[in-house]
Phi, psi and omega in degrees: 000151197259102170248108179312107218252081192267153181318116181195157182279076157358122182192120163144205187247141172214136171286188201250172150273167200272192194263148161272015192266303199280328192289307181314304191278340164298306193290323180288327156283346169314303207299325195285338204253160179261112198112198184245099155261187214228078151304090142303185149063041219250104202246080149010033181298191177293288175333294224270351168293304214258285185321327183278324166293346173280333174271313130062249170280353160272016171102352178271157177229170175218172148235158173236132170187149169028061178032065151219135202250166182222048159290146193255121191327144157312119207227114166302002193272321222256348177264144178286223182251323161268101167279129181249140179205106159267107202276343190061226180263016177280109170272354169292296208294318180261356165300312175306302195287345197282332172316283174000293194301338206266005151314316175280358182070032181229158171305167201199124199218128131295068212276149160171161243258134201305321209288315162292317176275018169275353195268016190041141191247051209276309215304315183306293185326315182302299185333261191341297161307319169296336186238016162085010233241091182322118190217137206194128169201151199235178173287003159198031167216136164241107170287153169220124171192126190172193193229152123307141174260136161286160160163224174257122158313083174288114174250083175332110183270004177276333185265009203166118169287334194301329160307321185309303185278000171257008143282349210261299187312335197258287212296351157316307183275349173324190185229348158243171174270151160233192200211151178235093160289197163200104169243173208060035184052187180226108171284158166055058182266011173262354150284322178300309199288320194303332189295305193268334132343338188252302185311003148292296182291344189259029200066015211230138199237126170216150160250162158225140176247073181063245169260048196237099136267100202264160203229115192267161161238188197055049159280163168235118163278150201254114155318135193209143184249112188237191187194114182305133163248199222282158220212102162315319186316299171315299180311334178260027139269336184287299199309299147359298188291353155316312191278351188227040178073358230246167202217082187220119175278085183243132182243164187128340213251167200264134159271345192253030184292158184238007152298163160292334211281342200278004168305327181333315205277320181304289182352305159321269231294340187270334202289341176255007157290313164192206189261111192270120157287119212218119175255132165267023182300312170266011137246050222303308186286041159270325188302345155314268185328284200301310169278003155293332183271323156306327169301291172309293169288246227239016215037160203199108176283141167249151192239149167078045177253343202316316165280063163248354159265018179218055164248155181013311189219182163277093190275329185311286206291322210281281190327325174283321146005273177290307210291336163319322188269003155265359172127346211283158192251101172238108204267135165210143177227168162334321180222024188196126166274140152253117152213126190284161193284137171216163202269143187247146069021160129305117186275166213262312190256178164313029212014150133239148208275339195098333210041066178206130206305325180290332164279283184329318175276339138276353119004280184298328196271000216239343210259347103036308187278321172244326171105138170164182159214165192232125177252143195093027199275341179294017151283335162284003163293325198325316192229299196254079179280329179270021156324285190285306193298341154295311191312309216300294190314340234222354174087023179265140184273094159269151169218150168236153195278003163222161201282139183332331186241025169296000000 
């Protein structure tokens, strides 16, 4: 579907939306804990969709009223002899989970979108293969069956935090202690912190140590009632619009967060100053927003890209793509984006969104300024479904080529 974006001024207050980072790893330590805990402050995407249906199918029930979730601890009684889990595009969701399953002792069939199981499971596969543990996948299923052993992990921290953490939810409940070695260093390790921060509010102790996590077992998770906050990540596209003459108040967000995404604002402060080498190994999904704002002010290498090709899109080449047809001068190698300051337009053709949420909102933030249209903007259901109708409260003019509840 096609959405119009006409020249117009951001101007109000808007709350920020919660974080999926967090909304993800709360429900899964519920659905881990015994009894009824209580997820507030909670937004229905596609991910947070997908994840609640894997727990689900692993036997937790939920309710949703007034953005709150009620969920009921895992019950083995309630799962079948084939556990099916459609991950959609959520790589939260099958990453998290793939530990998880192998805690029940049933076969295990995955489903997801070519575009997700193309992003690769190597770090899962050694495991597997080293612990005997059957694994057979296509471009868009994955089978399992086996058990995890506590002991020692090795894992390669350049390619995904999201493995860490989907032991950290498992090797706990383990009947032994284990241990997560991290070699090649760790991008995005401020997800392992959010990660253990949560596991922490559910009862559960792990230390880490640089690249070291020992993990005791025979733990119990505690049911608990929390309240997702609020989500940088997101947030620094309403906050963007700052940046485009615009008068946007965004509210809600923890100064004291162990997201990464909260770099965000230095970034900003430098970006409208001059042109900044600014690295984003560990905030990687900033890199949209940051190369659009470079383009509009003063230009900016960005460092630390390399996974921005194994996200939704290939996002370096999809941004440079579009930002092309406003006029932008870009440059991308493997691991660092260029873009020189250039005089920017109104683009002449359509956008394309990529089918990826994080390109399509920054566009959208950028075409706010010039007039355009963008095709594929309902990818922002993924994580952020009230994106445009927040921009509307904030007075951004859209018109769409179907009616909102097409």
């Amino acid at each position: 579907m096609i959405i119009k974006i006409n020249q117009s001024l951001a101007r109000g207050e808007v709350m920020a939306p919660p974080s999926k980072s967090y909304a993800h790893r709360l429900l899964i330590g519920a659905a881990l804990a015994k009894g009824v805990s209580i997820i507030k402050n909670i937004e229905l995407n596609q991910d947070i969709h997908a994840t609640l249906n894997g727990l689900k199918a692993l036997g937790a029930s939920y309710q949703f009223e007034d953005n709150q979730i009620v969920i009921q601890g895992i019950k083995k009684t309630e799962q079948k002899d084939l556990i099916f889990i459609d991950a959609y595009e959520s790589g939260s969701t099958l990453r998290f989970l793939i530990p998880i399953c192998l805690l029940m002792g049933k076969k295990i069939h995955f489903k997801g979108s070519k575009t997700l199981m193309s992003r690769g499971l190597s770090v899962y596969e050694e495991i597997f293969h080293h612990q005997q543990i059957h694994y057979e996948k296509d471009v868009e299923n994955l089978y399992l069956n086996g058990s995890l052993k506590p002991g020692e992990y090795i894992i390669d921290g350049r390619i995904s935090s999201q493995f860490i953490t989907g032991l950290l939810f498992c090797l706990p409940l383990l009947q032994g202690d284990s241990k997560i070695i991290i070699k090649n260093g760790l991008e995005s390790k401020d997800y392992i912190k959010i990660t253990i921060d949560v596991l922490k509010k559910c009862g559960i102790e792990v230390q880490m140590y640089r690249n070291k996590i020992d993990i005791k077992g025979r733990q119990t998770f505690t049911n608990i009632e929390e309240v997702v906050e609020a989500d940088y990540s997101n947030a620094a596209f309403l906050d963007a619009f700052n940046l485009l003459d615009g008068f946007v108040k965004v509210k809600g967000l923890k100064t004291s967060s162990y997201q990464g995404d909260k770099r965000y604002k230095k970034y900003f402060k430098e970006l409208e100053e001059n042109m900044p080498t600014l690295d984003i190994s560990n905030c990687v999904d900033l890199g949209p927003i940051l190369m659009m704002i470079g383009c509009f002010k003063n230009g900016v290498v960005l460092t630390g890209t390399k996974r921005l090709a194994i996200k939704e899109s290939n996002r370096a080449i999809a941004m440079k793509e579009e930002l092309e047809k406003f006029g932008a001068k870009i440059d991308v190698d493997e691991n660092k984006v260029i873009i020189e300051k250039a005089p920017l337009h109104k683009p002449l053709e359509i956008l394309d969104g990529h089918n990826d949420h994080r390109i399509v909102m920054a566009l959208a933030v950028l075409l706010s300024k010039f007039g355009g249209k963008i095709s594929g903007y309902e990818a922002v259901n993924k994580s952020y479904p009230t994106f445009f109708s927040q921009l509307e409260t904030l007075g951004v003019d859209i018109e769409y080529e179907f009616d909102k509840e097409a």
